[in-house]
Tab-separated table of C-alpha atoms in Angstrom:
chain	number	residue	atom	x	y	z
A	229	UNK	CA	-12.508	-25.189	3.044
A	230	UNK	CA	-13.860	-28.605	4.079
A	231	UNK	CA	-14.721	-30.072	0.659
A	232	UNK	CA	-13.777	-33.628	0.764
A	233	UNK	CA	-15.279	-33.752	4.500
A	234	UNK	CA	-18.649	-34.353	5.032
A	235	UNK	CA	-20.865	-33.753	8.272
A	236	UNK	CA	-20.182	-37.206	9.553
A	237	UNK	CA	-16.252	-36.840	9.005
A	238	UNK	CA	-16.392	-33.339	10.908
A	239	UNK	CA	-18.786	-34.763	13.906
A	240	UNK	CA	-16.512	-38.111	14.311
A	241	UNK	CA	-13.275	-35.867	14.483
A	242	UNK	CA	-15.300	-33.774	17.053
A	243	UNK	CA	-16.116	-36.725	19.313
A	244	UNK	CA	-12.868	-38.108	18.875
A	245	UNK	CA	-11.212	-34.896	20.090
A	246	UNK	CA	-13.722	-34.729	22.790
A	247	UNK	CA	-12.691	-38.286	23.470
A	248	UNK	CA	-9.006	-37.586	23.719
A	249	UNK	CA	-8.513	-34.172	24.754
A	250	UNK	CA	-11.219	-34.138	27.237
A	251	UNK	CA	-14.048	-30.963	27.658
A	252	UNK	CA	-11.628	-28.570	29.501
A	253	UNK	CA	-8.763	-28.737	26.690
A	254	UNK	CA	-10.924	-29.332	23.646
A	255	UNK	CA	-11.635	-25.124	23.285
A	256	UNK	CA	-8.410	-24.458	23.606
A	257	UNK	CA	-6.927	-26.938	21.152
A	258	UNK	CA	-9.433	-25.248	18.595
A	259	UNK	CA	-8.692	-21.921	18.953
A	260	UNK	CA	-5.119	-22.610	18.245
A	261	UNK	CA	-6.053	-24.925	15.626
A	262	UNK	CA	-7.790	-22.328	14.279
A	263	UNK	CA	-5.536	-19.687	14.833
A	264	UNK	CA	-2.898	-21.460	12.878
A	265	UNK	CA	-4.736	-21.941	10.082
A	266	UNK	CA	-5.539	-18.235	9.909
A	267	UNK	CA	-2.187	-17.446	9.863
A	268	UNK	CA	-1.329	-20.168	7.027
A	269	UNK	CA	-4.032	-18.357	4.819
A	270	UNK	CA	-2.867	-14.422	5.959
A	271	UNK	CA	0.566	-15.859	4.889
A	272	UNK	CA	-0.518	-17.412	1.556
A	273	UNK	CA	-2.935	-14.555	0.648
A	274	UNK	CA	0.417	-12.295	1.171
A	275	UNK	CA	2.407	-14.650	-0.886
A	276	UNK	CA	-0.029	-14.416	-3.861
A	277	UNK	CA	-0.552	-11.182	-3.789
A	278	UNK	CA	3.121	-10.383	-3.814
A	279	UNK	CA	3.685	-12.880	-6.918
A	280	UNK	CA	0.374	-11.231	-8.668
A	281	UNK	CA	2.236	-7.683	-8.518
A	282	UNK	CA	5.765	-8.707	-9.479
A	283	UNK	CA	3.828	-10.550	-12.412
A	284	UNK	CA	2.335	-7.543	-13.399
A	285	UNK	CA	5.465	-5.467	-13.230
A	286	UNK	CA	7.244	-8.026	-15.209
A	287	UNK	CA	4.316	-7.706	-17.927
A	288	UNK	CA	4.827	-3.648	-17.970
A	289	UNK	CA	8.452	-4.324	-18.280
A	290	UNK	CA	7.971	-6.274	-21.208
A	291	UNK	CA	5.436	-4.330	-23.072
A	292	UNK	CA	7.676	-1.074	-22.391
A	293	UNK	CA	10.394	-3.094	-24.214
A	294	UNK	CA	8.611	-3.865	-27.119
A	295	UNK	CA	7.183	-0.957	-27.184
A	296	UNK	CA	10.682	0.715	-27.214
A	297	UNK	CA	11.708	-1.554	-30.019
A	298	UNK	CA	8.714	-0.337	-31.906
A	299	UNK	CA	9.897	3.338	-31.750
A	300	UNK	CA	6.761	3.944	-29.646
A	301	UNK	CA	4.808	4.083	-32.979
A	302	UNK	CA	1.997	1.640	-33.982
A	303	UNK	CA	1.581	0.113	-30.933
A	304	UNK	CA	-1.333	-2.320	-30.158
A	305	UNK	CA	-4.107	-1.366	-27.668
A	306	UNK	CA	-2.327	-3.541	-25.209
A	307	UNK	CA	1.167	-2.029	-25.465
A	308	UNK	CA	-0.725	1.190	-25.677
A	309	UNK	CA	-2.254	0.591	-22.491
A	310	UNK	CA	0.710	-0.183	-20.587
A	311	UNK	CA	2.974	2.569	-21.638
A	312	UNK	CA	-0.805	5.040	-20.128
A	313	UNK	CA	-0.756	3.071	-16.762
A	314	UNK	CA	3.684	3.832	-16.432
A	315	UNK	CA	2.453	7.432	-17.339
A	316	UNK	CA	0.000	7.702	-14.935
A	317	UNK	CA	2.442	5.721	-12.509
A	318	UNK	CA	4.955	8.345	-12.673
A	319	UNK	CA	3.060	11.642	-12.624
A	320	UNK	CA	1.335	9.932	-9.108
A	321	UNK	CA	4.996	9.386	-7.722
A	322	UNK	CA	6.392	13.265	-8.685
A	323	UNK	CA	2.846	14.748	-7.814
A	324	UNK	CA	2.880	14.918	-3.993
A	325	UNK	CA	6.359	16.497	-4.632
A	326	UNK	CA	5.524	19.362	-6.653
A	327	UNK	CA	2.434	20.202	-4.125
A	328	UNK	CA	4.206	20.071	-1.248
A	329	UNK	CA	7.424	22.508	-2.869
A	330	UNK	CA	4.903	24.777	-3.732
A	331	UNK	CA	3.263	25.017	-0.698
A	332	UNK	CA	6.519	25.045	1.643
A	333	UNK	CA	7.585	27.896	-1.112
A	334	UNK	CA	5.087	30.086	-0.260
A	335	UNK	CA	4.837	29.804	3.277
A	336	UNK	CA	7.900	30.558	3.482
A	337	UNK	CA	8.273	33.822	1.746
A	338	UNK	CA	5.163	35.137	3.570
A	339	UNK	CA	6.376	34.130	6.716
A	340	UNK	CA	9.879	35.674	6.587
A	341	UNK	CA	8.358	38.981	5.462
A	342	UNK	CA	6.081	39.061	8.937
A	343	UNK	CA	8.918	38.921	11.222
A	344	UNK	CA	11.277	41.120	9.682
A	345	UNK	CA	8.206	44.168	9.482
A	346	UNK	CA	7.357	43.267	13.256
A	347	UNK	CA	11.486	43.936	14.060
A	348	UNK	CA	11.215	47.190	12.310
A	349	UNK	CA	8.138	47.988	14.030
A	350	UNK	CA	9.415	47.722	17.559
A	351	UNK	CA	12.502	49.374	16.554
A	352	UNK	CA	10.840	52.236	15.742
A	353	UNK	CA	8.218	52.676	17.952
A	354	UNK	CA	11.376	52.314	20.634
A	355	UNK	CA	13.313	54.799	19.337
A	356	UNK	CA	10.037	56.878	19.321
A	357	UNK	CA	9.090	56.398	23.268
A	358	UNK	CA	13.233	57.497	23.951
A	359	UNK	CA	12.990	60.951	21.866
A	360	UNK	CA	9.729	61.545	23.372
């Protein structure tokens, strides 16, 4: 972070801000110093990871194309490679899907059948206790 300031550079900025911003306000002025400068880096970290992503889908984008122009035949390892990761890509998105259809599918065929056998139950078993 500091590369172009040495140990003298940091302690003379230290004594000056001692100097001018006095021992009670000194802390404070660092901490938001330093809090800025946090945020600067969050922000910029963000910012490059969002331009290292859309880079990458703008790669995949252009390897799908020339790997549609080729027919999808004879394709180099690196076209190859892209058109496994969009494959991959795609049967992660539709996989939670088809678990969770199958599951809700199943409950809830065995969970309609319970209810309508306890109603016939306690229909007969009433119609039992008034003959009786």
């Amino acid at each position: 972070m500091f590369d172009g300031i040495g140990f003298m550079e940091l302690l003379l900025i230290g004594v000056l801000g001692l100097v001018v911003l006095g021992p009670e306000r000194l802390p404070v002025a660092v901490r938001s110093i330093t809090g800025w400068i946090r945020a600067m880096k969050r922000m910029a970290n963000s910012v490059k990871d969002e331009l290292e992503q859309e880079l990458k889908i703008e790669q995949l984008h252009s390897d799908l194309k020339k790997a549609e122009s080729q027919g999808l035949k004879n394709l180099s390892p690196e076209l190859q490679d892209s058109i496994d990761q969009l494959k991959e890509a795609a049967q992660s998105v539709n996989r939670p899907y088809k678990v969770e259809e199958i599951a809700t599918g199943t409950d809830s065929t065995s969970s309609d059948s319970t209810p309508t056998e306890t109603k016939t139950d306690k229909a007969s078993n009433s119609t039992e206790k008034s003959d009786g």
